Each structure stands twice: as C-alpha cells, then as structure tokens.
Tab-separated table of C-alpha atoms in Angstrom:
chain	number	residue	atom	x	y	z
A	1	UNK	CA	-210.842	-67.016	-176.005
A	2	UNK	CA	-211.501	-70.387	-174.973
A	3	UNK	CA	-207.977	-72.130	-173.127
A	4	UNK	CA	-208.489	-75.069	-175.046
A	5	UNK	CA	-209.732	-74.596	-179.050
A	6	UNK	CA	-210.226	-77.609	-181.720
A	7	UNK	CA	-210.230	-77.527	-185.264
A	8	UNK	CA	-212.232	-78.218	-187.417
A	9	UNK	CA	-215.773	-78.257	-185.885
A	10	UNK	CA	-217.481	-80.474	-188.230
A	11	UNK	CA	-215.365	-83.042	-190.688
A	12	UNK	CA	-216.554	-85.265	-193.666
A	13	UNK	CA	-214.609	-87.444	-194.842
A	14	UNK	CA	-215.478	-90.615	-196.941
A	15	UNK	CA	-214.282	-93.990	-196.092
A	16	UNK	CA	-210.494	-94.764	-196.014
A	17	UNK	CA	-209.490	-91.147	-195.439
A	18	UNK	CA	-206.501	-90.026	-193.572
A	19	UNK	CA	-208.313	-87.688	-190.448
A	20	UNK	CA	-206.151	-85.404	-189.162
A	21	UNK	CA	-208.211	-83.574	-185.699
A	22	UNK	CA	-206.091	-80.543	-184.382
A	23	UNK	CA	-205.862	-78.918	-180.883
A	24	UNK	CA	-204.232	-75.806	-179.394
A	25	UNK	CA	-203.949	-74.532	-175.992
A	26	UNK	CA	-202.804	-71.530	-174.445
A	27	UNK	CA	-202.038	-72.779	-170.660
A	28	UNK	CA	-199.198	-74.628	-168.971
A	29	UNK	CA	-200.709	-78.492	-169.229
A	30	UNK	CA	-199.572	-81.941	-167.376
A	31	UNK	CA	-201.319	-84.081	-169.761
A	32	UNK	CA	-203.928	-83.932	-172.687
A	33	UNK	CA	-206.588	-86.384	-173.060
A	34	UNK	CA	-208.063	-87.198	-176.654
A	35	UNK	CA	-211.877	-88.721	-176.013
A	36	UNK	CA	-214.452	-90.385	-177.843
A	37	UNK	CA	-218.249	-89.592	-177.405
A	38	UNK	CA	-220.364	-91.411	-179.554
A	39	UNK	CA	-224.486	-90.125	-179.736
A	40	UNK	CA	-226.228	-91.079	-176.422
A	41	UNK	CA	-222.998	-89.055	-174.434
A	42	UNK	CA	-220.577	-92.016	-172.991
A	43	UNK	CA	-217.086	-91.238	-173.343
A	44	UNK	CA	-214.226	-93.002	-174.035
A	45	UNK	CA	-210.675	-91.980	-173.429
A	46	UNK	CA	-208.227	-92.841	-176.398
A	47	UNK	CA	-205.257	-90.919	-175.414
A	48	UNK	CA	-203.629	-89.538	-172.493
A	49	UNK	CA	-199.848	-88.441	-173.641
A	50	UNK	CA	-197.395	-85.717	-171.797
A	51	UNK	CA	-195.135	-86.181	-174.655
A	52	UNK	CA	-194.715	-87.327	-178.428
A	53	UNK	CA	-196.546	-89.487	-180.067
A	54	UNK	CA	-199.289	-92.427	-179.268
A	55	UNK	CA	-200.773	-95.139	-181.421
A	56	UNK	CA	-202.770	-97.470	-180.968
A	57	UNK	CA	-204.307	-99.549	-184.034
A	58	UNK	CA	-205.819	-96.972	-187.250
A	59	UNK	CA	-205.313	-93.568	-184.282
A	60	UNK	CA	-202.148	-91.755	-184.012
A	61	UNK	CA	-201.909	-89.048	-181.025
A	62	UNK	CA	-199.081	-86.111	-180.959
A	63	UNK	CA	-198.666	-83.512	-178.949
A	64	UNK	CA	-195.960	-80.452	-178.758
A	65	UNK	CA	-195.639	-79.118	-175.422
A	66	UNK	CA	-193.785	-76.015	-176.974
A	67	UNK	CA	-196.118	-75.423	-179.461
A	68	UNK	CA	-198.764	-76.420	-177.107
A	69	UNK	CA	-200.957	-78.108	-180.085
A	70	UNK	CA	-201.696	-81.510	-179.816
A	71	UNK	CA	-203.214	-84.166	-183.423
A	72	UNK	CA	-205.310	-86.832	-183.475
A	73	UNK	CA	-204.885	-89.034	-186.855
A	74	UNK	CA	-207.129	-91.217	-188.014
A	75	UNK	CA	-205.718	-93.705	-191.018
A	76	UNK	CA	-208.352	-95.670	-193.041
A	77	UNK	CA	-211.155	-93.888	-191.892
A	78	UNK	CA	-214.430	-95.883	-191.463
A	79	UNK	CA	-218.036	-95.141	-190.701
A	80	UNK	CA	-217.772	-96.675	-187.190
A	81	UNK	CA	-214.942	-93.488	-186.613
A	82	UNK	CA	-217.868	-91.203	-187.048
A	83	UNK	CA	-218.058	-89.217	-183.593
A	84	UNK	CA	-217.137	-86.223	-181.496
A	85	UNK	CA	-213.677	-86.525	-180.989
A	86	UNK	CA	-212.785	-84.417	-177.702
A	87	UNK	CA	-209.433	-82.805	-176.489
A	88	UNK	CA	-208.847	-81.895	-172.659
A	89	UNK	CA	-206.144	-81.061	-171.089
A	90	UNK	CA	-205.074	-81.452	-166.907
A	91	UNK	CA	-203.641	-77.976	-165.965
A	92	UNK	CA	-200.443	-77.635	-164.307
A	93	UNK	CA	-200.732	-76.125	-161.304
A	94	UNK	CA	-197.575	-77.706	-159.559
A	95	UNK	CA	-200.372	-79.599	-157.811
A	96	UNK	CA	-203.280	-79.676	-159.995
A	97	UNK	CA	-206.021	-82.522	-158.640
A	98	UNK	CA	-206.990	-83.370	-161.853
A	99	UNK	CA	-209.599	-80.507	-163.290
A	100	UNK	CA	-209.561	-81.185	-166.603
A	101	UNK	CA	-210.670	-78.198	-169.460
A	102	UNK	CA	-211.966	-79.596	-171.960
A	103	UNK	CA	-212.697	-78.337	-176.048
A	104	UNK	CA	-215.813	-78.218	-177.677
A	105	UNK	CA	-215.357	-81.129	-179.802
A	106	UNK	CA	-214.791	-81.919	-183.712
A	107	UNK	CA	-217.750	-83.957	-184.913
A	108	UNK	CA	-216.872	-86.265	-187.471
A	109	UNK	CA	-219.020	-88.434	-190.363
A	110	UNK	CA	-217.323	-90.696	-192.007
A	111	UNK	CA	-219.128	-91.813	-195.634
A	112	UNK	CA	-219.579	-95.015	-196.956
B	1	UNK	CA	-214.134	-105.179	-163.467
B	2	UNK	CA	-217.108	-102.671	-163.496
B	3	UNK	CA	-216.164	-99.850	-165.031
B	4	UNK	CA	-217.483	-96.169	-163.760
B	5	UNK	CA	-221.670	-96.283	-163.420
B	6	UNK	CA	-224.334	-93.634	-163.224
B	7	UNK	CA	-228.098	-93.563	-162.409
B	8	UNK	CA	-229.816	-92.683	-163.622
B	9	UNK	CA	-229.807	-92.924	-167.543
B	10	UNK	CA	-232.269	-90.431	-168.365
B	11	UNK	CA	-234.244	-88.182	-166.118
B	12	UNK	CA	-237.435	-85.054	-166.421
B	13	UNK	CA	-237.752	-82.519	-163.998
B	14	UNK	CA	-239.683	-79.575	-163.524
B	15	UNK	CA	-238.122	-75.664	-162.990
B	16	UNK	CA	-237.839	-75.300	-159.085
B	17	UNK	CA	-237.873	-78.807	-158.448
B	18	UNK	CA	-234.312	-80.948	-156.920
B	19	UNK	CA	-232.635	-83.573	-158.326
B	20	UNK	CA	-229.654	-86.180	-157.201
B	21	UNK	CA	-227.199	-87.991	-159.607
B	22	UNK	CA	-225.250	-90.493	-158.562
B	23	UNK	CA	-221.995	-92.229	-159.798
B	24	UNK	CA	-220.196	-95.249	-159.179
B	25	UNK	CA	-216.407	-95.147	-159.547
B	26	UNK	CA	-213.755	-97.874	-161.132
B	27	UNK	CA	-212.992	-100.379	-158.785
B	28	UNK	CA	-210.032	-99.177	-157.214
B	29	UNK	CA	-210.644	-95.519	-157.402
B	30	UNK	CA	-211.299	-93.514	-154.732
B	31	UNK	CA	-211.665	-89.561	-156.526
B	32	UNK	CA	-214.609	-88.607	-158.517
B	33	UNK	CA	-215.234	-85.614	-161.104
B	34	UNK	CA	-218.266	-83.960	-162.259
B	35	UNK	CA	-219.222	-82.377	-165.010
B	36	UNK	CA	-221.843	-80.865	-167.138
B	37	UNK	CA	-221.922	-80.383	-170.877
B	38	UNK	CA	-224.455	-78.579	-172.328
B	39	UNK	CA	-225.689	-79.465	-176.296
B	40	UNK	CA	-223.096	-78.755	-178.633
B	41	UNK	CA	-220.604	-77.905	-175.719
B	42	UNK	CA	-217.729	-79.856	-174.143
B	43	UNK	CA	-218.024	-80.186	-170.775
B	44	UNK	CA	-217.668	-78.106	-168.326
B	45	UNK	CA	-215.915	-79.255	-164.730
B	46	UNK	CA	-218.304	-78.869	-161.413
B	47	UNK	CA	-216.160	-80.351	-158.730
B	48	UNK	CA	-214.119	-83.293	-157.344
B	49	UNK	CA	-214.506	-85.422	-154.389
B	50	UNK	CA	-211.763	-87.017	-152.708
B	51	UNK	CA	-211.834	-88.685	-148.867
B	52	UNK	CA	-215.614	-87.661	-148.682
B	53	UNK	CA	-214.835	-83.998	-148.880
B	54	UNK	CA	-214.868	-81.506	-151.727
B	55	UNK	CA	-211.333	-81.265	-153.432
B	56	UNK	CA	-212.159	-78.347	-156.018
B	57	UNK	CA	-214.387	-76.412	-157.641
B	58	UNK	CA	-215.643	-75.347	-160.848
B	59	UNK	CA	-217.624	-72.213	-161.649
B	60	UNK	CA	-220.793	-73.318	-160.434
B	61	UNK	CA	-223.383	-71.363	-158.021
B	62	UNK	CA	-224.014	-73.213	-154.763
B	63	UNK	CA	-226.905	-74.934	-155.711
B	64	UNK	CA	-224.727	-77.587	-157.268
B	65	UNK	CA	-223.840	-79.298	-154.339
B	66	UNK	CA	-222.377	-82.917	-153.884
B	67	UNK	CA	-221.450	-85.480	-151.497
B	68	UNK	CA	-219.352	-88.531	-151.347
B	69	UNK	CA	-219.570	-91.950	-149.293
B	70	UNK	CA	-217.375	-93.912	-147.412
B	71	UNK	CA	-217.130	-96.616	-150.393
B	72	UNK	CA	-216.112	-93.535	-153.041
B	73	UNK	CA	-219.871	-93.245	-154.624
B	74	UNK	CA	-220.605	-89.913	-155.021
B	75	UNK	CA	-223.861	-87.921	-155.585
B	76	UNK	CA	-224.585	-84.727	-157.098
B	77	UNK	CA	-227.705	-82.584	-156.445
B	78	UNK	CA	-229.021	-79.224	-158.230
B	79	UNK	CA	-231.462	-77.556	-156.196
B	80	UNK	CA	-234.085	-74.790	-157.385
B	81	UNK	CA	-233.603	-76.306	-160.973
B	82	UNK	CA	-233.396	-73.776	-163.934
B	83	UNK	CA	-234.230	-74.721	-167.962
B	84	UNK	CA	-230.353	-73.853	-168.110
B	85	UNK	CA	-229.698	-76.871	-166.159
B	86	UNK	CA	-230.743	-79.163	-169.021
B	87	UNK	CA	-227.434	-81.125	-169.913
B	88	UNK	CA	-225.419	-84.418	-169.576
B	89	UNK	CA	-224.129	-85.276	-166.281
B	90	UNK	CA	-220.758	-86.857	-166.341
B	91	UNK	CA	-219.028	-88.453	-163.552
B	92	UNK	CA	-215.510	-89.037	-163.660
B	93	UNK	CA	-212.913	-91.563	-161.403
B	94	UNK	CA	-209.193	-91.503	-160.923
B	95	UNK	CA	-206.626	-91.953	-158.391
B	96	UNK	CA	-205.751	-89.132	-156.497
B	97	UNK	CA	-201.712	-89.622	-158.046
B	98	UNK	CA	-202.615	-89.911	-160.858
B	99	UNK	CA	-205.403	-87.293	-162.020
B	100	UNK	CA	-204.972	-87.436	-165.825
B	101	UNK	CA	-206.179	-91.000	-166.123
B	102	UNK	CA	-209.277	-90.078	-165.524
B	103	UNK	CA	-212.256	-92.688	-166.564
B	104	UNK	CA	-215.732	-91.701	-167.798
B	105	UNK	CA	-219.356	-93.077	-166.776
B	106	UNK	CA	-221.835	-92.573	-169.187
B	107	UNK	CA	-223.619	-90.302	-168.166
B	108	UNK	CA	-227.012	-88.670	-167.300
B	109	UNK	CA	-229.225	-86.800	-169.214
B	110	UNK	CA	-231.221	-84.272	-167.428
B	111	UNK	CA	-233.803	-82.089	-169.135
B	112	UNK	CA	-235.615	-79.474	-167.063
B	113	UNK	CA	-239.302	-78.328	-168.842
C-alpha cells in the first residue's frame, strides 16, 4: 500500500463544476504539498498547509491531520484547470530534511 | 528572480551509455532535491544536496550519483543507463529550515532506446 494514495485517478468534469481531489495518508506528516503538472512535466506548487484550510482564488486546500486526508477544491471549473493535480507530503521524522512522498496524481479534463 | 532551471530540456541516450543533469536552484536557496517520475507515476525522491554533500537518500542503486557546487547547482548522473531509466528528471530547491517549501524546475526528459 502506497503511504500516500489519491482519489480519483482520472476526473471529467464539464466547465463550472465544483472539483473536489481527495488524499489520504497513512504516516506521521509535517506538511502536505498540493502541485500542479501541466503536459510537458513542470510543476507548480499550489498549496503547502500543516493545518486547516487554504484558498487562494477558484482552489480551496484542507487538510485533517487526525484523519490524515487532505482536499483540493476546485469552484468554477474551467478548461485551463485541466491537469494532474499532485499530493505530497514532508514526513515527520523529528528532523526530516525535506524528502517529500509524493501520490500518483488525479488527472483532470475539464469540458467546454 | 529566476526561478529553479534545468538543462537540459529533452535528452536521447543509448542503454550503457552516461548521462549528467543539471539544476539551477531559486536564488537564495542553497538545498536541492531530485527526483524521477516515471509515465503515469508521481515521482519518486533520489536524493538531496545540502553544503556540497549528500543529505539523504532515496531508494536508488549507486549508479545514480550526484554532486553539488559551491554556488548550490547541482548535477545528477546515471551511469550504465537501463530502458528503465526513461523518465522526467525533477530538481527541487528549498532552504534547509524550511524543507516543505520546496520549488520545482521543470524538468528533464530522458528517454533511453
């Protein structure tokens, strides 16, 4: 079982849909990253939160530490949205230099 | 402000052959991450640099091996190269107090034939 695991893998939606991206983990974290990687591989980080929520324009970002799960929202989805959207998360090591584990990805196409 | 760079872009190699990667951290930054992610895959940590020395390690066999300058540029280099090898290259640069803010080049494609 992989330590970090997103759902779903692959996500239609047609424009102006609410997105909602989920992620689960089964180790002690410091901080989870949400990332963007559009076709041709660059990534982009959106999110990096310890703790409740994030937003920033149409993307919302929440994560439960207790739960250890961790949402990315999209409102008013658009066609530029369409993407892999990536969760990783820095373990907690009580000293961890910054290896981050990373989830496969959700790859999202978003219909005119 | 240049963000993190890699050369280069794309690159062919042959099985058996060596290759070097090499990355360009934020201004600023002085640790670097790599890591490779296969098609379909997320990607997969290699190692990080940090005061020209290796800081940690992934699961990777030895002939991943990297190196890192006095200005924080980095290079990585896969000898004895195997089809397997094929994947994106990502190079990674943070502080060393603060390791989840972690900021992404874009990458290098290699693809071994």
């Amino acid at each position: 079982k992989n330590e970090v695991e997103q759902s779903p893998q692959n996500l239609t939606a047609q424009e102006g849909e609410f997105i909602t991206i989920n992620c689960s983990y089964s180790v002690g974290i410091s901080a989870l990253h949400w990332l963007q990687q559009h076709p041709g591989g660059g990534i982009v980080s959106l999110f990096m939160l310890s703790s409740g929520k994030k937003k920033h324009g149409r993307l919302i970002a929440t994560i439960n530490i207790q739960e250890k799960h961790s949402s990315l929202h999209i409102t008013a989805s658009h066609p530029r949205d369409s993407a892999v959207y990536i969760c990783a998360v820095l373990l907690d090591y009580g000293g961890s230099q910054g290896n981050l584990i990373f989830g496969k990805g959700t790859k999202l196409s978003v219909k005119p | 402000d240049a963000g993190v760079t890699q050369s280069p872009t794309h690159l062919i190699k042959t099985r058996g052959q060596q290759v070097t990667l090499r990355c360009s951290p934020k201004s600023g930054h002085d640790t670097v991450s790599w890591y490779q992610q296969a098609l379909g895959q997320g990607p997969q940590f290699i190692f990080q640099y940090y005061e020209e020395e290796e800081r940690q390690r992934g699961n990777f066999p030895d002939r991943f091996s990297g190196h890192q300058f006095p200005n924080y540029s980095s290079e990585l280099n896969v000898n004895a190269l195997l089809l397997g090898d094929s994947a994106l290259y990502l190079c990674a640069s943070s502080l060393p107090d603060i390791p989840y803010e972690q900021y992404f080049g874009p990458g290098t494609r290699l693809t071994v034939t």
